């Protein structure tokens, strides 16, 4: 009986250790960038876990294991999205930021595999859940630029459009295949029309040369879709 009592603390300790083991989520990214083992996992400004050792999968993607603290496992659902971003508290380091598309959702099992997100793909996904059904946030950006055509000078409007092209090109480089194909099919035609409208206006003003950079940026974005 005495021997049994001696083993009791050990058994209890093992039980507590088992319950406190981290909850793993396997996130697949096309381009993990400079993310590395030990980088933080953040949710609502809290550190909820860390990045584990990378793995490769047959599809050529990088599987990034996230080790989430037990206290936060209930927050891991099929509504969770995981974005790689710069870590503001650790200059030169990256972090994985978890975002919830909505409350509720089905719990992610330990070791569950999910697709990684980018700010661009998240923007599209959020927009696709809107009342009008398409990624309205992107369409709104184009509409805003069109409305500003009358308020801004041609040069200012051109700069705004060039900046938007650069921003989308950067995001597309980090996005997955589905996001790129969606952009190419649904949004690129609208973007090309906005560019052509400005080029036509510049031509009427005898400033065709001013539109050369804009055309180059559009072509660069289109090449990004094919990479």
PDB file of C-alpha atoms in Angstrom:
ATOM      1  CA  UNK A   1       0.000   0.000   0.000  1.00  0.00           C
ATOM      2  CA  UNK A   2       2.866   2.347   0.843  1.00  0.00           C
ATOM      3  CA  UNK A   3       4.328   1.779  -2.629  1.00  0.00           C
ATOM      4  CA  UNK A   4       1.016   2.818  -4.198  1.00  0.00           C
ATOM      5  CA  UNK A   5       1.047   6.081  -2.241  1.00  0.00           C
ATOM      6  CA  UNK A   6       4.581   6.789  -3.401  1.00  0.00           C
ATOM      7  CA  UNK A   7       3.544   6.436  -7.035  1.00  0.00           C
ATOM      8  CA  UNK A   8       0.425   8.580  -6.679  1.00  0.00           C
ATOM      9  CA  UNK A   9       2.175  11.996  -7.084  1.00  0.00           C
ATOM     10  CA  UNK A  10       3.959  10.724 -10.191  1.00  0.00           C
ATOM     11  CA  UNK A  11       0.717   9.511 -11.728  1.00  0.00           C
ATOM     12  CA  UNK A  12      -0.988  12.823 -10.967  1.00  0.00           C
ATOM     13  CA  UNK A  13       1.938  14.762 -12.445  1.00  0.00           C
ATOM     14  CA  UNK A  14       1.804  12.720 -15.636  1.00  0.00           C
ATOM     15  CA  UNK A  15      -1.922  13.332 -15.857  1.00  0.00           C
ATOM     16  CA  UNK A  16      -1.515  17.088 -15.481  1.00  0.00           C
ATOM     17  CA  UNK A  17       1.322  17.137 -18.036  1.00  0.00           C
ATOM     18  CA  UNK A  18      -0.807  15.229 -20.517  1.00  0.00           C
ATOM     19  CA  UNK A  19      -3.739  17.629 -20.101  1.00  0.00           C
ATOM     20  CA  UNK A  20      -1.450  20.620 -20.507  1.00  0.00           C
ATOM     21  CA  UNK A  21       0.131  19.507 -23.781  1.00  0.00           C
ATOM     22  CA  UNK A  22      -0.176  22.072 -26.603  1.00  0.00           C
ATOM     23  CA  UNK A  23      -2.861  21.777 -29.253  1.00  0.00           C
ATOM     24  CA  UNK A  24      -1.289  21.421 -32.702  1.00  0.00           C
ATOM     25  CA  UNK A  25      -2.589  22.978 -35.903  1.00  0.00           C
ATOM     26  CA  UNK A  26      -0.836  22.207 -39.193  1.00  0.00           C
ATOM     27  CA  UNK A  27      -1.042  25.251 -41.481  1.00  0.00           C
ATOM     28  CA  UNK A  28      -0.079  24.952 -45.155  1.00  0.00           C
ATOM     29  CA  UNK A  29       1.544  27.966 -46.836  1.00  0.00           C
ATOM     30  CA  UNK A  30       2.757  28.498 -50.388  1.00  0.00           C
ATOM     31  CA  UNK A  31       5.409  30.932 -49.176  1.00  0.00           C
ATOM     32  CA  UNK A  32       6.216  31.061 -45.456  1.00  0.00           C
ATOM     33  CA  UNK A  33       8.849  33.747 -46.056  1.00  0.00           C
ATOM     34  CA  UNK A  34      11.214  34.290 -43.145  1.00  0.00           C
ATOM     35  CA  UNK A  35       8.916  32.690 -40.557  1.00  0.00           C
ATOM     36  CA  UNK A  36      10.882  30.274 -38.373  1.00  0.00           C
ATOM     37  CA  UNK A  37      10.636  27.877 -35.467  1.00  0.00           C
ATOM     38  CA  UNK A  38       9.940  29.664 -32.189  1.00  0.00           C
ATOM     39  CA  UNK A  39       8.138  32.651 -33.735  1.00  0.00           C
ATOM     40  CA  UNK A  40       4.983  33.661 -31.906  1.00  0.00           C
ATOM     41  CA  UNK A  41       1.353  32.811 -32.624  1.00  0.00           C
ATOM     42  CA  UNK A  42      -0.840  35.817 -31.767  1.00  0.00           C
ATOM     43  CA  UNK A  43      -4.575  36.188 -31.265  1.00  0.00           C
ATOM     44  CA  UNK A  44      -6.175  39.434 -30.110  1.00  0.00           C
ATOM     45  CA  UNK A  45      -2.787  40.795 -28.963  1.00  0.00           C
ATOM     46  CA  UNK A  46      -2.095  37.715 -26.844  1.00  0.00           C
ATOM     47  CA  UNK A  47       0.673  35.188 -27.399  1.00  0.00           C
ATOM     48  CA  UNK A  48      -1.225  31.916 -27.650  1.00  0.00           C
ATOM     49  CA  UNK A  49       1.535  29.643 -28.923  1.00  0.00           C
ATOM     50  CA  UNK A  50       4.615  29.236 -31.073  1.00  0.00           C
ATOM     51  CA  UNK A  51       5.763  27.931 -34.444  1.00  0.00           C
ATOM     52  CA  UNK A  52       7.235  24.433 -34.655  1.00  0.00           C
ATOM     53  CA  UNK A  53       9.549  22.734 -37.165  1.00  0.00           C
ATOM     54  CA  UNK A  54       8.516  23.124 -40.798  1.00  0.00           C
ATOM     55  CA  UNK A  55       7.551  20.151 -42.942  1.00  0.00           C
ATOM     56  CA  UNK A  56       7.141  19.714 -46.691  1.00  0.00           C
ATOM     57  CA  UNK A  57       4.155  18.066 -48.352  1.00  0.00           C
ATOM     58  CA  UNK A  58       3.798  16.356 -51.767  1.00  0.00           C
ATOM     59  CA  UNK A  59       1.978  19.364 -53.227  1.00  0.00           C
ATOM     60  CA  UNK A  60       5.073  21.520 -52.733  1.00  0.00           C
ATOM     61  CA  UNK A  61       3.622  23.579 -49.901  1.00  0.00           C
ATOM     62  CA  UNK A  62       5.249  24.181 -46.538  1.00  0.00           C
ATOM     63  CA  UNK A  63       3.437  22.775 -43.513  1.00  0.00           C
ATOM     64  CA  UNK A  64       3.923  25.008 -40.477  1.00  0.00           C
ATOM     65  CA  UNK A  65       2.971  23.361 -37.159  1.00  0.00           C
ATOM     66  CA  UNK A  66       1.496  25.769 -34.625  1.00  0.00           C
ATOM     67  CA  UNK A  67       1.696  24.731 -30.989  1.00  0.00           C
ATOM     68  CA  UNK A  68      -1.173  26.479 -29.222  1.00  0.00           C
ATOM     69  CA  UNK A  69      -1.422  26.740 -25.445  1.00  0.00           C
ATOM     70  CA  UNK A  70      -4.188  24.601 -23.884  1.00  0.00           C
ATOM     71  CA  UNK A  71      -5.994  27.681 -22.544  1.00  0.00           C
ATOM     72  CA  UNK A  72      -6.710  28.818 -26.110  1.00  0.00           C
ATOM     73  CA  UNK A  73      -7.634  25.538 -27.794  1.00  0.00           C
ATOM     74  CA  UNK A  74     -11.346  26.409 -27.693  1.00  0.00           C
ATOM     75  CA  UNK A  75     -10.646  29.407 -29.930  1.00  0.00           C
ATOM     76  CA  UNK A  76      -9.372  27.086 -32.676  1.00  0.00           C
ATOM     77  CA  UNK A  77     -12.277  26.399 -35.031  1.00  0.00           C
ATOM     78  CA  UNK A  78     -12.958  26.070 -38.732  1.00  0.00           C
ATOM     79  CA  UNK A  79     -13.500  29.846 -38.621  1.00  0.00           C
ATOM     80  CA  UNK A  80      -9.854  30.439 -37.641  1.00  0.00           C
ATOM     81  CA  UNK A  81      -7.526  31.902 -40.248  1.00  0.00           C
ATOM     82  CA  UNK A  82      -3.743  32.133 -39.903  1.00  0.00           C
ATOM     83  CA  UNK A  83      -1.716  34.959 -41.492  1.00  0.00           C
ATOM     84  CA  UNK A  84       2.045  35.479 -41.487  1.00  0.00           C
ATOM     85  CA  UNK A  85       2.932  39.048 -40.548  1.00  0.00           C
ATOM     86  CA  UNK A  86       5.867  41.056 -39.217  1.00  0.00           C
ATOM     87  CA  UNK A  87       6.110  40.841 -35.424  1.00  0.00           C
ATOM     88  CA  UNK A  88       5.914  44.436 -34.097  1.00  0.00           C
ATOM     89  CA  UNK A  89       7.479  43.422 -30.774  1.00  0.00           C
ATOM     90  CA  UNK A  90      10.388  41.526 -32.314  1.00  0.00           C
ATOM     91  CA  UNK A  91      12.068  43.555 -35.071  1.00  0.00           C
ATOM     92  CA  UNK A  92      13.244  41.339 -37.909  1.00  0.00           C
ATOM     93  CA  UNK A  93      10.977  38.461 -36.891  1.00  0.00           C
ATOM     94  CA  UNK A  94       7.676  37.213 -38.212  1.00  0.00           C
ATOM     95  CA  UNK A  95       4.626  35.927 -36.378  1.00  0.00           C
ATOM     96  CA  UNK A  96       1.460  33.998 -37.185  1.00  0.00           C
ATOM     97  CA  UNK A  97      -1.672  36.013 -36.468  1.00  0.00           C
ATOM     98  CA  UNK A  98      -4.912  34.137 -35.906  1.00  0.00           C
ATOM     99  CA  UNK A  99      -8.131  35.835 -36.999  1.00  0.00           C
ATOM    100  CA  UNK A 100     -11.682  34.534 -36.512  1.00  0.00           C
ATOM    101  CA  UNK A 101     -14.033  35.046 -39.439  1.00  0.00           C
ATOM    102  CA  UNK A 102     -17.010  34.573 -37.137  1.00  0.00           C
ATOM    103  CA  UNK A 103     -17.898  33.250 -33.712  1.00  0.00           C
ATOM    104  CA  UNK A 104     -18.809  29.632 -33.197  1.00  0.00           C
ATOM    105  CA  UNK A 105     -17.629  27.108 -35.744  1.00  0.00           C
ATOM    106  CA  UNK A 106     -16.508  23.515 -35.439  1.00  0.00           C
ATOM    107  CA  UNK A 107     -13.481  22.867 -33.202  1.00  0.00           C
ATOM    108  CA  UNK A 108     -10.217  22.082 -34.982  1.00  0.00           C
ATOM    109  CA  UNK A 109      -8.944  18.657 -33.921  1.00  0.00           C
ATOM    110  CA  UNK A 110      -5.460  18.255 -32.519  1.00  0.00           C
ATOM    111  CA  UNK A 111      -3.186  17.931 -35.557  1.00  0.00           C
ATOM    112  CA  UNK A 112      -5.830  19.339 -37.906  1.00  0.00           C
ATOM    113  CA  UNK A 113      -4.582  20.590 -41.298  1.00  0.00           C
ATOM    114  CA  UNK A 114      -5.753  23.956 -42.671  1.00  0.00           C
ATOM    115  CA  UNK A 115      -4.771  26.317 -45.492  1.00  0.00           C
ATOM    116  CA  UNK A 116      -2.810  29.407 -44.528  1.00  0.00           C
ATOM    117  CA  UNK A 117      -4.209  32.840 -45.341  1.00  0.00           C
ATOM    118  CA  UNK A 118      -2.875  36.226 -46.382  1.00  0.00           C
ATOM    119  CA  UNK A 119      -4.423  39.618 -45.716  1.00  0.00           C
ATOM    120  CA  UNK A 120      -5.497  39.587 -49.359  1.00  0.00           C
ATOM    121  CA  UNK A 121      -7.188  36.162 -49.244  1.00  0.00           C
ATOM    122  CA  UNK A 122      -8.807  37.095 -45.927  1.00  0.00           C
ATOM    123  CA  UNK A 123     -10.142  40.277 -47.482  1.00  0.00           C
ATOM    124  CA  UNK A 124     -11.618  38.261 -50.342  1.00  0.00           C
ATOM    125  CA  UNK A 125     -13.115  35.663 -48.015  1.00  0.00           C
ATOM    126  CA  UNK A 126     -14.714  38.290 -45.809  1.00  0.00           C
ATOM    127  CA  UNK A 127     -16.079  40.088 -48.837  1.00  0.00           C
ATOM    128  CA  UNK A 128     -17.480  36.876 -50.328  1.00  0.00           C
ATOM    129  CA  UNK A 129     -19.667  36.539 -47.225  1.00  0.00           C
ATOM    130  CA  UNK A 130     -21.171  39.965 -47.768  1.00  0.00           C
ATOM    131  CA  UNK A 131     -24.707  40.690 -48.908  1.00  0.00           C
ATOM    132  CA  UNK A 132     -23.718  41.228 -52.524  1.00  0.00           C
ATOM    133  CA  UNK A 133     -21.704  38.027 -52.680  1.00  0.00           C
ATOM    134  CA  UNK A 134     -18.416  39.184 -54.287  1.00  0.00           C
ATOM    135  CA  UNK A 135     -15.324  40.553 -52.529  1.00  0.00           C
ATOM    136  CA  UNK A 136     -16.891  43.957 -52.226  1.00  0.00           C
ATOM    137  CA  UNK A 137     -13.940  45.481 -50.429  1.00  0.00           C
ATOM    138  CA  UNK A 138     -11.876  45.257 -53.605  1.00  0.00           C
ATOM    139  CA  UNK A 139     -14.673  46.543 -55.785  1.00  0.00           C
ATOM    140  CA  UNK A 140     -15.121  49.424 -53.353  1.00  0.00           C
ATOM    141  CA  UNK A 141     -11.462  50.346 -53.795  1.00  0.00           C
ATOM    142  CA  UNK A 142     -11.964  50.631 -57.545  1.00  0.00           C
ATOM    143  CA  UNK A 143     -15.203  52.562 -57.093  1.00  0.00           C
ATOM    144  CA  UNK A 144     -13.453  54.950 -54.710  1.00  0.00           C
ATOM    145  CA  UNK A 145     -10.743  55.616 -57.263  1.00  0.00           C
ATOM    146  CA  UNK A 146     -13.317  56.223 -59.976  1.00  0.00           C
ATOM    147  CA  UNK A 147     -15.183  58.739 -57.819  1.00  0.00           C
ATOM    148  CA  UNK A 148     -11.951  60.537 -56.993  1.00  0.00           C
ATOM    149  CA  UNK A 149     -11.202  61.042 -60.675  1.00  0.00           C
ATOM    150  CA  UNK A 150     -13.232  64.262 -60.614  1.00  0.00           C
ATOM    151  CA  UNK A 151     -11.798  65.476 -57.304  1.00  0.00           C
ATOM    152  CA  UNK A 152      -8.107  64.722 -57.863  1.00  0.00           C
ATOM    153  CA  UNK A 153      -5.840  65.963 -60.584  1.00  0.00           C
ATOM    154  CA  UNK A 154      -4.973  63.428 -63.262  1.00  0.00           C
ATOM    155  CA  UNK A 155      -1.502  63.078 -61.791  1.00  0.00           C
ATOM    156  CA  UNK A 156      -2.837  62.509 -58.251  1.00  0.00           C
ATOM    157  CA  UNK A 157      -5.369  59.957 -59.462  1.00  0.00           C
ATOM    158  CA  UNK A 158      -2.682  58.193 -61.448  1.00  0.00           C
ATOM    159  CA  UNK A 159      -0.505  57.965 -58.330  1.00  0.00           C
ATOM    160  CA  UNK A 160      -3.431  56.552 -56.346  1.00  0.00           C
ATOM    161  CA  UNK A 161      -4.025  53.876 -58.969  1.00  0.00           C
ATOM    162  CA  UNK A 162      -0.320  53.045 -59.208  1.00  0.00           C
ATOM    163  CA  UNK A 163      -0.201  52.640 -55.430  1.00  0.00           C
ATOM    164  CA  UNK A 164      -3.216  50.306 -55.525  1.00  0.00           C
ATOM    165  CA  UNK A 165      -1.597  48.200 -58.247  1.00  0.00           C
ATOM    166  CA  UNK A 166       1.601  47.879 -56.215  1.00  0.00           C
ATOM    167  CA  UNK A 167      -0.347  46.891 -53.106  1.00  0.00           C
ATOM    168  CA  UNK A 168      -2.335  44.180 -54.870  1.00  0.00           C
ATOM    169  CA  UNK A 169       0.755  42.836 -56.639  1.00  0.00           C
ATOM    170  CA  UNK A 170       2.499  42.403 -53.263  1.00  0.00           C
ATOM    171  CA  UNK A 171      -0.487  40.594 -51.798  1.00  0.00           C
ATOM    172  CA  UNK A 172      -0.935  38.356 -54.842  1.00  0.00           C
ATOM    173  CA  UNK A 173       2.672  37.198 -54.529  1.00  0.00           C
ATOM    174  CA  UNK A 174       1.820  35.836 -51.074  1.00  0.00           C
ATOM    175  CA  UNK A 175      -1.574  34.421 -52.048  1.00  0.00           C
ATOM    176  CA  UNK A 176      -2.539  30.897 -52.992  1.00  0.00           C
ATOM    177  CA  UNK A 177      -3.648  29.618 -56.382  1.00  0.00           C
ATOM    178  CA  UNK A 178      -7.391  29.933 -55.678  1.00  0.00           C
ATOM    179  CA  UNK A 179      -7.076  33.581 -54.704  1.00  0.00           C
ATOM    180  CA  UNK A 180      -5.076  34.405 -57.811  1.00  0.00           C
ATOM    181  CA  UNK A 181      -7.531  32.688 -60.115  1.00  0.00           C
ATOM    182  CA  UNK A 182     -10.429  34.501 -58.469  1.00  0.00           C
ATOM    183  CA  UNK A 183      -8.686  37.849 -58.856  1.00  0.00           C
ATOM    184  CA  UNK A 184      -7.883  37.107 -62.497  1.00  0.00           C
ATOM    185  CA  UNK A 185     -11.454  36.127 -63.349  1.00  0.00           C
ATOM    186  CA  UNK A 186     -13.547  38.506 -61.254  1.00  0.00           C
ATOM    187  CA  UNK A 187     -11.453  41.586 -60.575  1.00  0.00           C
ATOM    188  CA  UNK A 188      -8.743  41.978 -63.193  1.00  0.00           C
ATOM    189  CA  UNK A 189     -11.216  43.005 -65.945  1.00  0.00           C
ATOM    190  CA  UNK A 190     -12.559  45.812 -63.715  1.00  0.00           C
ATOM    191  CA  UNK A 191      -9.040  46.913 -62.843  1.00  0.00           C
ATOM    192  CA  UNK A 192      -8.005  46.951 -66.512  1.00  0.00           C
ATOM    193  CA  UNK A 193     -11.043  49.096 -67.315  1.00  0.00           C
ATOM    194  CA  UNK A 194     -10.044  51.639 -64.644  1.00  0.00           C
ATOM    195  CA  UNK A 195      -6.530  51.792 -66.079  1.00  0.00           C
ATOM    196  CA  UNK A 196      -7.816  52.170 -69.636  1.00  0.00           C
ATOM    197  CA  UNK A 197     -10.187  54.958 -68.558  1.00  0.00           C
ATOM    198  CA  UNK A 198      -7.272  56.923 -67.138  1.00  0.00           C
ATOM    199  CA  UNK A 199      -5.041  56.229 -70.146  1.00  0.00           C
ATOM    200  CA  UNK A 200      -7.783  57.447 -72.460  1.00  0.00           C
ATOM    201  CA  UNK A 201      -8.099  60.644 -70.438  1.00  0.00           C
ATOM    202  CA  UNK A 202      -4.330  61.173 -70.485  1.00  0.00           C
ATOM    203  CA  UNK A 203      -4.335  60.684 -74.253  1.00  0.00           C
ATOM    204  CA  UNK A 204      -7.024  63.325 -74.655  1.00  0.00           C
ATOM    205  CA  UNK A 205      -4.815  65.702 -72.686  1.00  0.00           C
ATOM    206  CA  UNK A 206      -1.747  64.844 -74.755  1.00  0.00           C
ATOM    207  CA  UNK A 207      -0.058  63.130 -71.791  1.00  0.00           C
ATOM    208  CA  UNK A 208       0.208  59.568 -73.074  1.00  0.00           C
ATOM    209  CA  UNK A 209       3.787  59.232 -71.824  1.00  0.00           C
ATOM    210  CA  UNK A 210       2.586  59.784 -68.244  1.00  0.00           C
ATOM    211  CA  UNK A 211       0.638  56.544 -68.455  1.00  0.00           C
ATOM    212  CA  UNK A 212       3.644  54.361 -69.288  1.00  0.00           C
ATOM    213  CA  UNK A 213       4.496  53.562 -65.658  1.00  0.00           C
ATOM    214  CA  UNK A 214       0.856  52.721 -64.974  1.00  0.00           C
ATOM    215  CA  UNK A 215       0.806  50.276 -67.878  1.00  0.00           C
ATOM    216  CA  UNK A 216       4.036  48.687 -66.671  1.00  0.00           C
ATOM    217  CA  UNK A 217       2.621  48.198 -63.171  1.00  0.00           C
ATOM    218  CA  UNK A 218      -0.513  46.593 -64.569  1.00  0.00           C
ATOM    219  CA  UNK A 219       1.561  44.202 -66.686  1.00  0.00           C
ATOM    220  CA  UNK A 220       3.700  43.369 -63.634  1.00  0.00           C
ATOM    221  CA  UNK A 221       0.569  42.531 -61.656  1.00  0.00           C
ATOM    222  CA  UNK A 222      -0.691  40.310 -64.490  1.00  0.00           C
ATOM    223  CA  UNK A 223       2.635  38.461 -64.550  1.00  0.00           C
ATOM    224  CA  UNK A 224       2.302  37.913 -60.808  1.00  0.00           C
ATOM    225  CA  UNK A 225      -0.948  36.063 -61.483  1.00  0.00           C
ATOM    226  CA  UNK A 226       0.961  33.618 -63.690  1.00  0.00           C
ATOM    227  CA  UNK A 227       3.915  32.967 -61.336  1.00  0.00           C
TER     228      UNK A 227
END
